CSV table of C-alpha atoms in Angstrom, one decimal:
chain,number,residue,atom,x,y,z
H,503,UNK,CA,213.5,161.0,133.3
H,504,UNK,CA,214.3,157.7,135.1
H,505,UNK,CA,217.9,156.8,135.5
H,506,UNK,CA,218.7,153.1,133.4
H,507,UNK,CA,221.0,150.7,134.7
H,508,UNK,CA,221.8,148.1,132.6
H,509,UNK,CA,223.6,145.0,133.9
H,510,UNK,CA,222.8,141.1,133.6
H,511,UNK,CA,220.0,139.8,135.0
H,512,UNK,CA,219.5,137.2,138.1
H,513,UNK,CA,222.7,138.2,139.7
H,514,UNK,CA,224.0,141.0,141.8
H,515,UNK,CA,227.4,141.1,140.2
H,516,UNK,CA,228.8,144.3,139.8
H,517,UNK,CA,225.9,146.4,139.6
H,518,UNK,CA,225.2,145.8,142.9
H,519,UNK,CA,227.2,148.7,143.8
H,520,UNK,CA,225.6,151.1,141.5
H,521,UNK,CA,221.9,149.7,142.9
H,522,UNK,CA,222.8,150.1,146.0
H,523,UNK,CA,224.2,153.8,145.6
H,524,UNK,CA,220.0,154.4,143.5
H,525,UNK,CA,218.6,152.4,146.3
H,526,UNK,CA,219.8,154.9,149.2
H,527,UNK,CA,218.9,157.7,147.7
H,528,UNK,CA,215.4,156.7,146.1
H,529,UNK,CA,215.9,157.7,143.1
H,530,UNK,CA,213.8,156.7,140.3
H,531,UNK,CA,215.2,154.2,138.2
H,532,UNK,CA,214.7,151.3,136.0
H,533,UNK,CA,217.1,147.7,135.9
H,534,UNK,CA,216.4,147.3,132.5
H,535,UNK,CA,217.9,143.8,131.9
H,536,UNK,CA,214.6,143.0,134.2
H,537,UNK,CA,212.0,144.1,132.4
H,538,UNK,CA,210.4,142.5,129.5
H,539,UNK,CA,213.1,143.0,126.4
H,540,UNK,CA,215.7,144.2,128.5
H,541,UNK,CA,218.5,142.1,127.8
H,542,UNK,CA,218.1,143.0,124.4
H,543,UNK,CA,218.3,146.6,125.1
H,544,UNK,CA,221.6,146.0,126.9
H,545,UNK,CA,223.4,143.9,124.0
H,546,UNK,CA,222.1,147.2,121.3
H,547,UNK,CA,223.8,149.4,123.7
H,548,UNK,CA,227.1,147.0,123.8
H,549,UNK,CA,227.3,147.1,120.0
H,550,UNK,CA,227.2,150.7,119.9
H,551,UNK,CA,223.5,150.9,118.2
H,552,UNK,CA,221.7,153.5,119.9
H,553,UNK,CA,224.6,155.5,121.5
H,554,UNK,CA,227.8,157.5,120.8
H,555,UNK,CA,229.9,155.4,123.4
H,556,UNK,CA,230.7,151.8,123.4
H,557,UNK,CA,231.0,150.0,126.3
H,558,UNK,CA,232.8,147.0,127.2
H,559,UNK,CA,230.8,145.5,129.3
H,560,UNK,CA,228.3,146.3,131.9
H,561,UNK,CA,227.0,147.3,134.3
H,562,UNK,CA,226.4,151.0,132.5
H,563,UNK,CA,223.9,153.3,133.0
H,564,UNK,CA,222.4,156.2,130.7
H,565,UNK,CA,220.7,159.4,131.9
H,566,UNK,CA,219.0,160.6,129.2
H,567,UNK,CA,221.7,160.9,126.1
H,568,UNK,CA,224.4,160.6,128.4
H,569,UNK,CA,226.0,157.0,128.8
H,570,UNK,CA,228.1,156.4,131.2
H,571,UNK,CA,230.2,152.5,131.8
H,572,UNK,CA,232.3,151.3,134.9
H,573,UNK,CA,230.9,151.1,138.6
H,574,UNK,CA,233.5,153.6,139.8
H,575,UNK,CA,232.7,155.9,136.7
H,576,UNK,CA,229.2,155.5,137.5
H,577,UNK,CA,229.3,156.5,141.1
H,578,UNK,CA,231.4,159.6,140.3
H,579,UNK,CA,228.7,160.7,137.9
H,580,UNK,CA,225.6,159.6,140.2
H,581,UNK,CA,227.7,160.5,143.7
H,582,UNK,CA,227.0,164.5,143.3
H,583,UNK,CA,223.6,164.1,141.7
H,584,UNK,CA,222.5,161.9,144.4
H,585,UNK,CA,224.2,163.1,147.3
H,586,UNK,CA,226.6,160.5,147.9
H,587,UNK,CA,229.6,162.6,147.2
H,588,UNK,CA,231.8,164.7,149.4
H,589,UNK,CA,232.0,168.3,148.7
H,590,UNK,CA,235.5,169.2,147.9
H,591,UNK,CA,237.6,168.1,144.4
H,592,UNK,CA,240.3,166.5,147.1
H,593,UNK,CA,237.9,164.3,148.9
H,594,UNK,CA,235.9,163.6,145.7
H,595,UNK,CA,239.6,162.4,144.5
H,596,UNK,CA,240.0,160.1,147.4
H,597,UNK,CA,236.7,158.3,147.0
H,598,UNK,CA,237.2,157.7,143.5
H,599,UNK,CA,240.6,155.9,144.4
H,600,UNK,CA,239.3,154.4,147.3
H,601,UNK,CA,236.2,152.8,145.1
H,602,UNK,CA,239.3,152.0,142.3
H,603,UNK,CA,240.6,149.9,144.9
H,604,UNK,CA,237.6,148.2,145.9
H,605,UNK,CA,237.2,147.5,141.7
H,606,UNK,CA,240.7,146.0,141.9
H,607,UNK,CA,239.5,143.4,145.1
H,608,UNK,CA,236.4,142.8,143.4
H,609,UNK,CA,238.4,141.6,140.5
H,610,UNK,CA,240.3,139.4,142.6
H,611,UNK,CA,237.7,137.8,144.8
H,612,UNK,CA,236.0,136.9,141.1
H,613,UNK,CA,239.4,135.6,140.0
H,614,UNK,CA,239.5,133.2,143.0
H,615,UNK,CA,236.8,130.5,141.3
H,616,UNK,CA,238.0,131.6,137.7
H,617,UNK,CA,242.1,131.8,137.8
H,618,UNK,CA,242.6,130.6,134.5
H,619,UNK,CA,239.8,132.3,132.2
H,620,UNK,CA,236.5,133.8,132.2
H,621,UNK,CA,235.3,131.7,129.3
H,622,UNK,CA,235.7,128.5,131.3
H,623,UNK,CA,233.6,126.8,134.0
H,624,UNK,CA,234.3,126.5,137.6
H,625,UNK,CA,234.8,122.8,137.2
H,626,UNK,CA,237.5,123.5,134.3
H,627,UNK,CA,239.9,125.6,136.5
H,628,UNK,CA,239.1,123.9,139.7
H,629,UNK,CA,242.4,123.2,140.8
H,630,UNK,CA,243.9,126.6,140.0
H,631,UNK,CA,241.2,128.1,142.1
H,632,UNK,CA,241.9,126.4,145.0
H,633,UNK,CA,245.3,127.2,144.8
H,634,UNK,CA,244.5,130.9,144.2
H,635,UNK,CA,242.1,131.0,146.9
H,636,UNK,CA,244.7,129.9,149.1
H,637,UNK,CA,246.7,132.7,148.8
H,638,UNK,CA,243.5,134.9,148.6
H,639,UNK,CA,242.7,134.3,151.8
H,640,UNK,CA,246.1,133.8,153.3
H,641,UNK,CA,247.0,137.9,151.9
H,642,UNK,CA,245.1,139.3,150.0
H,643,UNK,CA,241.6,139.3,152.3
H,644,UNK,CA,243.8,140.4,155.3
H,645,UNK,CA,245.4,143.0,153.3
H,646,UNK,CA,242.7,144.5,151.6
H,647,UNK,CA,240.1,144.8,154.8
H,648,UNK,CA,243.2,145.8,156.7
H,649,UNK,CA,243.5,148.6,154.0
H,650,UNK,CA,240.3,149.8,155.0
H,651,UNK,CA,240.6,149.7,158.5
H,652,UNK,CA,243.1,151.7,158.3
H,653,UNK,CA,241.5,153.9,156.1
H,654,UNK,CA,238.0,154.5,158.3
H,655,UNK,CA,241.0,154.9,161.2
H,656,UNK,CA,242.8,157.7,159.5
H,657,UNK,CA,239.5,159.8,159.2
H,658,UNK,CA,239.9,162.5,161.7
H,659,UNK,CA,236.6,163.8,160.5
H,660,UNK,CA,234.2,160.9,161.1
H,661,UNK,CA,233.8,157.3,161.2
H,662,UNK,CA,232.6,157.5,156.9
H,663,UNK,CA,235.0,156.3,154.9
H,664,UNK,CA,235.8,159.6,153.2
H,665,UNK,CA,235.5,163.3,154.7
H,666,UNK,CA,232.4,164.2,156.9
H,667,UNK,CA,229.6,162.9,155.5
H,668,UNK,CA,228.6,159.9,154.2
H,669,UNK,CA,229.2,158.8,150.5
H,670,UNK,CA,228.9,156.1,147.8
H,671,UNK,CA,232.2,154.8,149.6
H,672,UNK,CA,230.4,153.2,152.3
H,673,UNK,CA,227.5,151.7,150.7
H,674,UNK,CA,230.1,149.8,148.6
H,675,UNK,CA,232.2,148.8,151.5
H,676,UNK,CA,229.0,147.8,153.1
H,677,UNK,CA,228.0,145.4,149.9
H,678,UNK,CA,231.9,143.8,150.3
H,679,UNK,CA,231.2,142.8,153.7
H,680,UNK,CA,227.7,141.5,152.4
H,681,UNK,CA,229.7,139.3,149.8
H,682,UNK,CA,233.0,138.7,151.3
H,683,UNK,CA,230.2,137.2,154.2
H,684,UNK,CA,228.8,134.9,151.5
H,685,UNK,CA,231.3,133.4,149.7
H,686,UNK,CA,234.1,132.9,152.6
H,687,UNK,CA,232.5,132.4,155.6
H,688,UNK,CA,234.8,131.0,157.6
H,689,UNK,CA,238.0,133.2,156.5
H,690,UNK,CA,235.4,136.0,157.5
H,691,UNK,CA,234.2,134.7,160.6
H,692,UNK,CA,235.3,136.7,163.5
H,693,UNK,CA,235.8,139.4,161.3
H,694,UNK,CA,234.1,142.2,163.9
H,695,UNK,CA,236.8,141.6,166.2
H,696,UNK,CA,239.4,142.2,163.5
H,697,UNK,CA,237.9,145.0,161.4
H,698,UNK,CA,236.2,147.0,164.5
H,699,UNK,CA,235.4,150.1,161.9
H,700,UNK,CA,234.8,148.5,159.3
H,701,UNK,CA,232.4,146.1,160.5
H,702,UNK,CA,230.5,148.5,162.5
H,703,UNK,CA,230.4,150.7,159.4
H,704,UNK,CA,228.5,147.9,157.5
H,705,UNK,CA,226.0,147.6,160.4
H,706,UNK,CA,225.3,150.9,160.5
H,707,UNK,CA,224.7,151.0,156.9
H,708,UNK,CA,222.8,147.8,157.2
H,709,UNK,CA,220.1,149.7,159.0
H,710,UNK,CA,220.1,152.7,157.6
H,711,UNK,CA,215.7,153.3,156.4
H,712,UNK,CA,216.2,153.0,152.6
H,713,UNK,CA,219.4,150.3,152.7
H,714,UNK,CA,216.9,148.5,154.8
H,715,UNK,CA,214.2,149.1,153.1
H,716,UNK,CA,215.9,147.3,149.8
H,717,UNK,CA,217.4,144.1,151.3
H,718,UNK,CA,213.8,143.2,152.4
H,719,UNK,CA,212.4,144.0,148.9
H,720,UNK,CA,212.6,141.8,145.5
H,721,UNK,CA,215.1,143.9,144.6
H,722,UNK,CA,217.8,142.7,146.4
H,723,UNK,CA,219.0,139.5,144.5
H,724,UNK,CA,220.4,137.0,146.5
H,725,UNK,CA,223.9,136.0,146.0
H,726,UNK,CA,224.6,132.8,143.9
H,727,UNK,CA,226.7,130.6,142.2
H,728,UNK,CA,226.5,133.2,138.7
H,729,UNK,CA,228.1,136.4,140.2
H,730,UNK,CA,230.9,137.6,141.4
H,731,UNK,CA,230.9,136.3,144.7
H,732,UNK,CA,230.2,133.0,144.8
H,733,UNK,CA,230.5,130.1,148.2
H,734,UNK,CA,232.1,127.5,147.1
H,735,UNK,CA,233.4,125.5,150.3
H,736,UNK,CA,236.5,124.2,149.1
H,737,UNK,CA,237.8,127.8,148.3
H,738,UNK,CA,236.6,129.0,151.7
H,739,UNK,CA,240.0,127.8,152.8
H,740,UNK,CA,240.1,129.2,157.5
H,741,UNK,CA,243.1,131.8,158.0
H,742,UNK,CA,243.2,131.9,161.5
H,743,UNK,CA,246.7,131.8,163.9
S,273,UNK,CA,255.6,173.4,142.5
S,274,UNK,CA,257.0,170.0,140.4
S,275,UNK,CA,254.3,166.9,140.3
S,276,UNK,CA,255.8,164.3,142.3
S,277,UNK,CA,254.9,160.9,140.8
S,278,UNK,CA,255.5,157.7,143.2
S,279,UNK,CA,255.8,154.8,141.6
S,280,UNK,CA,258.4,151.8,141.9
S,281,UNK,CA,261.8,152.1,140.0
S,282,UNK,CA,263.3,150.3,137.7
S,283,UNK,CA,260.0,149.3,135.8
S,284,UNK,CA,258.0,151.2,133.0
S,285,UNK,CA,254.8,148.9,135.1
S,286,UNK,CA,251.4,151.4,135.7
S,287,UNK,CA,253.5,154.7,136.1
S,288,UNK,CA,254.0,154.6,132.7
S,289,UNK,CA,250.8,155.7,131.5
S,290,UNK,CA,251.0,158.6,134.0
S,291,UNK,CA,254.7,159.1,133.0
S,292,UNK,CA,253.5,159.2,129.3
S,293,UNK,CA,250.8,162.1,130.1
S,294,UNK,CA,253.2,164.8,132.2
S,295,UNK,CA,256.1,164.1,129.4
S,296,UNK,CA,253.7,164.9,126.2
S,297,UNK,CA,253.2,168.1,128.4
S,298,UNK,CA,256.5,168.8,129.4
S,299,UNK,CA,254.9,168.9,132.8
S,300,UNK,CA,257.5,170.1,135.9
S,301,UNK,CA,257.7,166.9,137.5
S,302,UNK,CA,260.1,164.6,140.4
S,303,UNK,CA,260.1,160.6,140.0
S,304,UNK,CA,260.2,160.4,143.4
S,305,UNK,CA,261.5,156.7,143.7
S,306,UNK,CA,264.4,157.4,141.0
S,307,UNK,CA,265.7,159.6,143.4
S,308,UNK,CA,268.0,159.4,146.6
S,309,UNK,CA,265.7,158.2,149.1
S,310,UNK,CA,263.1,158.1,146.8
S,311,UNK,CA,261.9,154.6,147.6
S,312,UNK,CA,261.9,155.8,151.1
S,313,UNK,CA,259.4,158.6,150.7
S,314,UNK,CA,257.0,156.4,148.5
S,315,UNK,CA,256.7,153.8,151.7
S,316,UNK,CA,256.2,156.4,154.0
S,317,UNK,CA,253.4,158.0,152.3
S,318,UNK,CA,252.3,154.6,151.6
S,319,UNK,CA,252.0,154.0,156.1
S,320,UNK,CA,249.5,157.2,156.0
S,321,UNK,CA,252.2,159.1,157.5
S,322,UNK,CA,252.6,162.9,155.3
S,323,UNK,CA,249.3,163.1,154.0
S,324,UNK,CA,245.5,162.4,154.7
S,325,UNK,CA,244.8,160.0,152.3
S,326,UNK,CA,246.4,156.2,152.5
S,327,UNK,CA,246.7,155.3,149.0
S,328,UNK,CA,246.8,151.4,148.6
S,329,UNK,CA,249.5,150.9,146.1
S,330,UNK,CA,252.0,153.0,143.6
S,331,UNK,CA,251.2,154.9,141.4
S,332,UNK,CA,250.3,158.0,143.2
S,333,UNK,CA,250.6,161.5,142.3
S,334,UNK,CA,251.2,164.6,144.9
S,335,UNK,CA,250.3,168.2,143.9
S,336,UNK,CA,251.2,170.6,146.6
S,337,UNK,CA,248.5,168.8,149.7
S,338,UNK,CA,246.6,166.5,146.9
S,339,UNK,CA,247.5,163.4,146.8
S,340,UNK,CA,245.7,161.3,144.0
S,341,UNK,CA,246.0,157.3,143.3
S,342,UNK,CA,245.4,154.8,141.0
S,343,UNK,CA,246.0,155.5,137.0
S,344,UNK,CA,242.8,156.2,135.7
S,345,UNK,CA,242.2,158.4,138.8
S,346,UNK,CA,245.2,160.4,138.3
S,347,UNK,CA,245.0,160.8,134.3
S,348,UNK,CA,241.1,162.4,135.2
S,349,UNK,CA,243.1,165.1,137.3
S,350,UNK,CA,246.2,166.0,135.4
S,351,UNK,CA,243.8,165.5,131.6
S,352,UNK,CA,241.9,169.0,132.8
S,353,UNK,CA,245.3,170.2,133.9
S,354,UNK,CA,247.5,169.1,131.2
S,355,UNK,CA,245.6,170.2,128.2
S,356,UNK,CA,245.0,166.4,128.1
S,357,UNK,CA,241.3,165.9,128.5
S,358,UNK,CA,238.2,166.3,126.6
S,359,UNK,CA,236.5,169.5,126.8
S,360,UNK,CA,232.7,168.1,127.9
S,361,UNK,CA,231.8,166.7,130.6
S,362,UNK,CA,230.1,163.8,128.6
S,363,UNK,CA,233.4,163.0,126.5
S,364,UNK,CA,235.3,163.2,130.1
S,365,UNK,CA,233.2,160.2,131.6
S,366,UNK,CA,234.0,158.9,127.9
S,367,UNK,CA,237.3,158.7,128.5
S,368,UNK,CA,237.3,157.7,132.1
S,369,UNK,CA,235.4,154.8,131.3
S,370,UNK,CA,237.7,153.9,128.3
S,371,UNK,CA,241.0,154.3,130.9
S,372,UNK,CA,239.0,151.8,132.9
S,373,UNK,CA,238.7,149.3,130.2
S,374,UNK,CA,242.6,149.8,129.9
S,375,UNK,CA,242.8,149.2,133.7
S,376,UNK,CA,241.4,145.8,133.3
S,377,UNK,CA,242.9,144.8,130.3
S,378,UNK,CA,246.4,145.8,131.9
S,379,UNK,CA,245.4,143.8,135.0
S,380,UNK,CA,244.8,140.9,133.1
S,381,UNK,CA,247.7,140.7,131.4
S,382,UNK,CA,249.5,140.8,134.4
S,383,UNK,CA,247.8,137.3,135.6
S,384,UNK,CA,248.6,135.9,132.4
S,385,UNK,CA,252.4,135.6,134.2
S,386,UNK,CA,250.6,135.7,138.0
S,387,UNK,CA,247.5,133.8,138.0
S,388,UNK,CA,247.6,132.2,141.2
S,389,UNK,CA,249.3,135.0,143.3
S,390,UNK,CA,251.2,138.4,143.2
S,391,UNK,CA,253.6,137.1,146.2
S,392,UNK,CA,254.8,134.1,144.1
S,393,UNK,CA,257.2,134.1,141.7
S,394,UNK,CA,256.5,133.2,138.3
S,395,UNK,CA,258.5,130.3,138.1
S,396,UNK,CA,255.8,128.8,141.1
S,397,UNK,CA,253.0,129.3,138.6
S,398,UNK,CA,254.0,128.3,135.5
S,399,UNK,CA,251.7,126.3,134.5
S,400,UNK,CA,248.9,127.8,135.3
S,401,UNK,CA,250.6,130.9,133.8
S,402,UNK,CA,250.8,128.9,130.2
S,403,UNK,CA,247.1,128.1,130.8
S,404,UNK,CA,246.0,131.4,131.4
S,405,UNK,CA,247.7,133.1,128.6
S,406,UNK,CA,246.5,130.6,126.4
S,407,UNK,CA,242.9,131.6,126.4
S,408,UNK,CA,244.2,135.2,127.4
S,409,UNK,CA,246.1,135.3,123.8
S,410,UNK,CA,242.7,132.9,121.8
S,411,UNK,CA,239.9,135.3,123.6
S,412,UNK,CA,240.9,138.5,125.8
S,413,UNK,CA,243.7,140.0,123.3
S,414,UNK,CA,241.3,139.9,120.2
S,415,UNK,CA,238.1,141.0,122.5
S,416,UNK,CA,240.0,144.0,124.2
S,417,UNK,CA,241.9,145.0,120.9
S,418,UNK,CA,239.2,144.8,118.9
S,419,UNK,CA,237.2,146.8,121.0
S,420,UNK,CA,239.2,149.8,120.9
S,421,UNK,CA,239.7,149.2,117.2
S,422,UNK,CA,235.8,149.8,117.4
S,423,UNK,CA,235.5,152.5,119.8
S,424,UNK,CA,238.4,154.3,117.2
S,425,UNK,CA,235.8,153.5,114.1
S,426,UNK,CA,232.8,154.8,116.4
S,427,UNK,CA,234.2,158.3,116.8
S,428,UNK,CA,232.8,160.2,114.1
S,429,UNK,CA,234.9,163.3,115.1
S,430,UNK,CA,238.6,162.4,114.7
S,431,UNK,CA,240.9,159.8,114.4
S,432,UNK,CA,241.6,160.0,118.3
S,433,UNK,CA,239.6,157.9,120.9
S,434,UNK,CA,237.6,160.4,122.6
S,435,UNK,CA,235.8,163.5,120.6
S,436,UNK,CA,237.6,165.8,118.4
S,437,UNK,CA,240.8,166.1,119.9
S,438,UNK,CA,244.1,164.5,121.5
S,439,UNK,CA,243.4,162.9,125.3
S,440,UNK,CA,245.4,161.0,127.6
S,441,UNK,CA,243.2,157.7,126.4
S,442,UNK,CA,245.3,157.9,123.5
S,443,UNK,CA,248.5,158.3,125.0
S,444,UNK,CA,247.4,155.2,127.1
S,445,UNK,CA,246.5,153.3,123.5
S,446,UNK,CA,249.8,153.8,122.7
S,447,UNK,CA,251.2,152.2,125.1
S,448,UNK,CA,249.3,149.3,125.2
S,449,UNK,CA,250.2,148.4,121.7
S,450,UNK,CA,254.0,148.8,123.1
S,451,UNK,CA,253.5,146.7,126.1
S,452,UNK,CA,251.8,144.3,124.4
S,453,UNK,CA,254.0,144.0,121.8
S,454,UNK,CA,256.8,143.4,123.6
S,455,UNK,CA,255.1,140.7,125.7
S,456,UNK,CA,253.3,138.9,123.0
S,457,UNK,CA,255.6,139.4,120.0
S,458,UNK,CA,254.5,136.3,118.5
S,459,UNK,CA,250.8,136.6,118.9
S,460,UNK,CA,250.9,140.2,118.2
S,461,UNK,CA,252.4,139.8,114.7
S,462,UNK,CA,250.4,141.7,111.6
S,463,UNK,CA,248.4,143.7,114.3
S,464,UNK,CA,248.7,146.2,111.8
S,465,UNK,CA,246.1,144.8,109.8
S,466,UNK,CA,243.7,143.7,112.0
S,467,UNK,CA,243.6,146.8,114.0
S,468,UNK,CA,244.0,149.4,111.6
S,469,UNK,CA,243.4,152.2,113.1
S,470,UNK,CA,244.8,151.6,116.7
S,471,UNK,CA,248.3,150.5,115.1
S,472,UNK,CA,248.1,154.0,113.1
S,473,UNK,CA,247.1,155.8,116.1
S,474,UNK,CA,250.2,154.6,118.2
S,475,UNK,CA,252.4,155.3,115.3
S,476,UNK,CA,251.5,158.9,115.1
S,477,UNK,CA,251.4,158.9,119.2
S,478,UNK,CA,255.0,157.7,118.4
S,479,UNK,CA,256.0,160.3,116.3
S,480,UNK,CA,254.8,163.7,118.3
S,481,UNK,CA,257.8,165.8,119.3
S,482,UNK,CA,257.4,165.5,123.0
S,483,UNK,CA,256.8,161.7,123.2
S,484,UNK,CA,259.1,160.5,120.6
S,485,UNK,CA,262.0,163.0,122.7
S,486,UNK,CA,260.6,161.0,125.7
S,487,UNK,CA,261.3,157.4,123.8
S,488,UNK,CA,264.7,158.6,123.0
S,489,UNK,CA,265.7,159.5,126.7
S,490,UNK,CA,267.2,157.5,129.9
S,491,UNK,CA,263.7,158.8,131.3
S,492,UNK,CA,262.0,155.9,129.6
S,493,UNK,CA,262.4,152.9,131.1
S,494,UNK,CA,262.7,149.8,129.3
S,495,UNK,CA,260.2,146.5,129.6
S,496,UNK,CA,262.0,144.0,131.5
S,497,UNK,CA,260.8,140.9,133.6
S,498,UNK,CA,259.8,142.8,136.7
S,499,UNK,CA,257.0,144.6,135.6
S,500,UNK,CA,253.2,144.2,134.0
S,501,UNK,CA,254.7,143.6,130.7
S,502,UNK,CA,257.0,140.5,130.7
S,503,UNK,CA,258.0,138.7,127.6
S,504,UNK,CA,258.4,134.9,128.3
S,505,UNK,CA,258.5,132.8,125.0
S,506,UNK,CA,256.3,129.9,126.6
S,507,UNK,CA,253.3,132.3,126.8
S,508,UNK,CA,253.5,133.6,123.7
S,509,UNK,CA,251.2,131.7,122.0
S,510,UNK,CA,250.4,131.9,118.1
S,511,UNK,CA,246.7,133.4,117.3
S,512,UNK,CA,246.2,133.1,114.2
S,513,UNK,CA,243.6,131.3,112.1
């Protein structure tokens, strides 16, 4: 039976990460918020109509009777069934932290245009995003991709992100390059020079046959103004010496 | 060999939910950083320099060569471990993706006092702190606490948040309601009516031997203005209809 992810339509968002982990592997699946009725599907599931577990929000994605909500949760359910996991408990451990803290700079990079409250517009919160993205870019960009570096450096096992082999861990690093790319282009620019490993890690992923495969299909939704990252030029504040 | 948990001292902040897990256990464990030279150890480990894996930020938990971070990480290994976590593999995702929802929820009460930057003070975003907190205390209180109140009401096997018996998710219930009540005193007033059967489940959390010997001891820290949880009157906003 197909995999079903469920997650908003016309933006990559945070399902991205959990498209991208189906994508690699070729595993047959269905975005249902695509297809004809789909959202409807999604807002049963959300009010706890056709399932045992409620969840919050989405993206989520059901095999069969089992439901499971949260990117990372996701990944550590689909990483072993699709391949994308590393063998042992301790390294499974350390990519579900590592894709924890990826969660926690997602949530940030989405707070930079909405500071003040999800239930607002952009234009309503305006000034407290440019403030916020100020210090964004300032710390928190350096500090997270810095992070990583130095986690792709500590490897003594390979240049993945985790362990051996690749995993689920460096797809989703690849799609924060992709989005860190799009919304703050010129705080990213240069970034190869500054994030050796981790930028060369994104271009290998960038080519791998299925990845590539994908961002040349439909499939691939373009980033825009709806998701979680978003350009917005006046936010896209340079952070160079 | 003793659990050593790292997390910052002198705040109850995210430890506390792992905190609350090993003392319902009466787990062997070391608070590393309320130790002599504790702090020292946590920063080490923090620079990559005793272990494999780089964890981003406290709380992390070492068993023996394992060293596991982020909350909702570390509650899915200790739950097996400490008797704490649901027997199927189904309810386990269940209440990974619940401690997830808590991971957010916690996060955004934290902006609600840091909405423009975690290297600021509060007393540099004030305003944008009474803002947030504003349509945190109108939209996200009532949207994450009803939630659960839900999920608790879903459960058609027990009074507890996951399947038929105690987990960690409800240990981490408890102390939302505790944090939260501190912080938004005000706006958290006759919770016990509106969210029935969370504000009975963190009484009876309260009153199991282990936890309430916890509450009574210098091992529980209090709330204070340093951590996730702050109380600052300003915020505090009514809610009520």
């Amino acid at each position: 039976m197909a995999y079903e992810l469920y997650y908003w339509d016309g933006i990559p968002g945070r399902g991205e990460f959990v498209r991208l982990a189906l994508e690699y592997a070729r595993a047959d699946y269905v975005d249902v918020a695509r297809m004809n009725g789909g959202t409807e599907q999604l807002l049963a599931l959300m009010k706890g109509e056709n399932a045992n577990v409620v969840p919050f929000a989405p993206p989520f994605l059901k095999d069969g009777e089992i439901l499971v909500s949260h990117v990372a949760n996701i990944l550590l359910y689909l990483g072993s069934r699709l391949g994308l996991a590393p063998e042992s408990e301790i390294e499974r451990l350390t990519a579900n932290g590592l894709q924890l803290t990826i969660t926690d700079f997602v949530a940030e990079v989405h707070d930079c245009h909405h500071p003040i409250g999800t239930s607002l517009y952009y234009e309503e919160q305006k000034d407290e995003a440019k403030r916020r993205s100020e210090t964004f870019v300032a710390e928190r960009l350096p500090k997270f991709l810095g992070y990583f570096e130095k986690v792709l450096a500590h490897n003594p096992k390979s240049d993945h992100a985790v362990g051996s082999s690749f995993s689920y861990i460096d797809l989703s690093l690849f799609h924060l390059v992709e989005g860190l790319r799009y919304a703050f282009p010129q705080a990213m620019e240069g970034d190869g020079a500054r994030y050796q490993r981790l930028i060369a890690l994104h271009d290998r992923v960038s080519q791998l046959p299925t990845i590539s495969a994908y961002l040349g299909s439909e499939r691939r939704l373009a980033f825009n103004q709806s998701g979680i990252f978003r350009h917005y030029p006046e936010l896209d504040v340079l952070n160079r010496p």
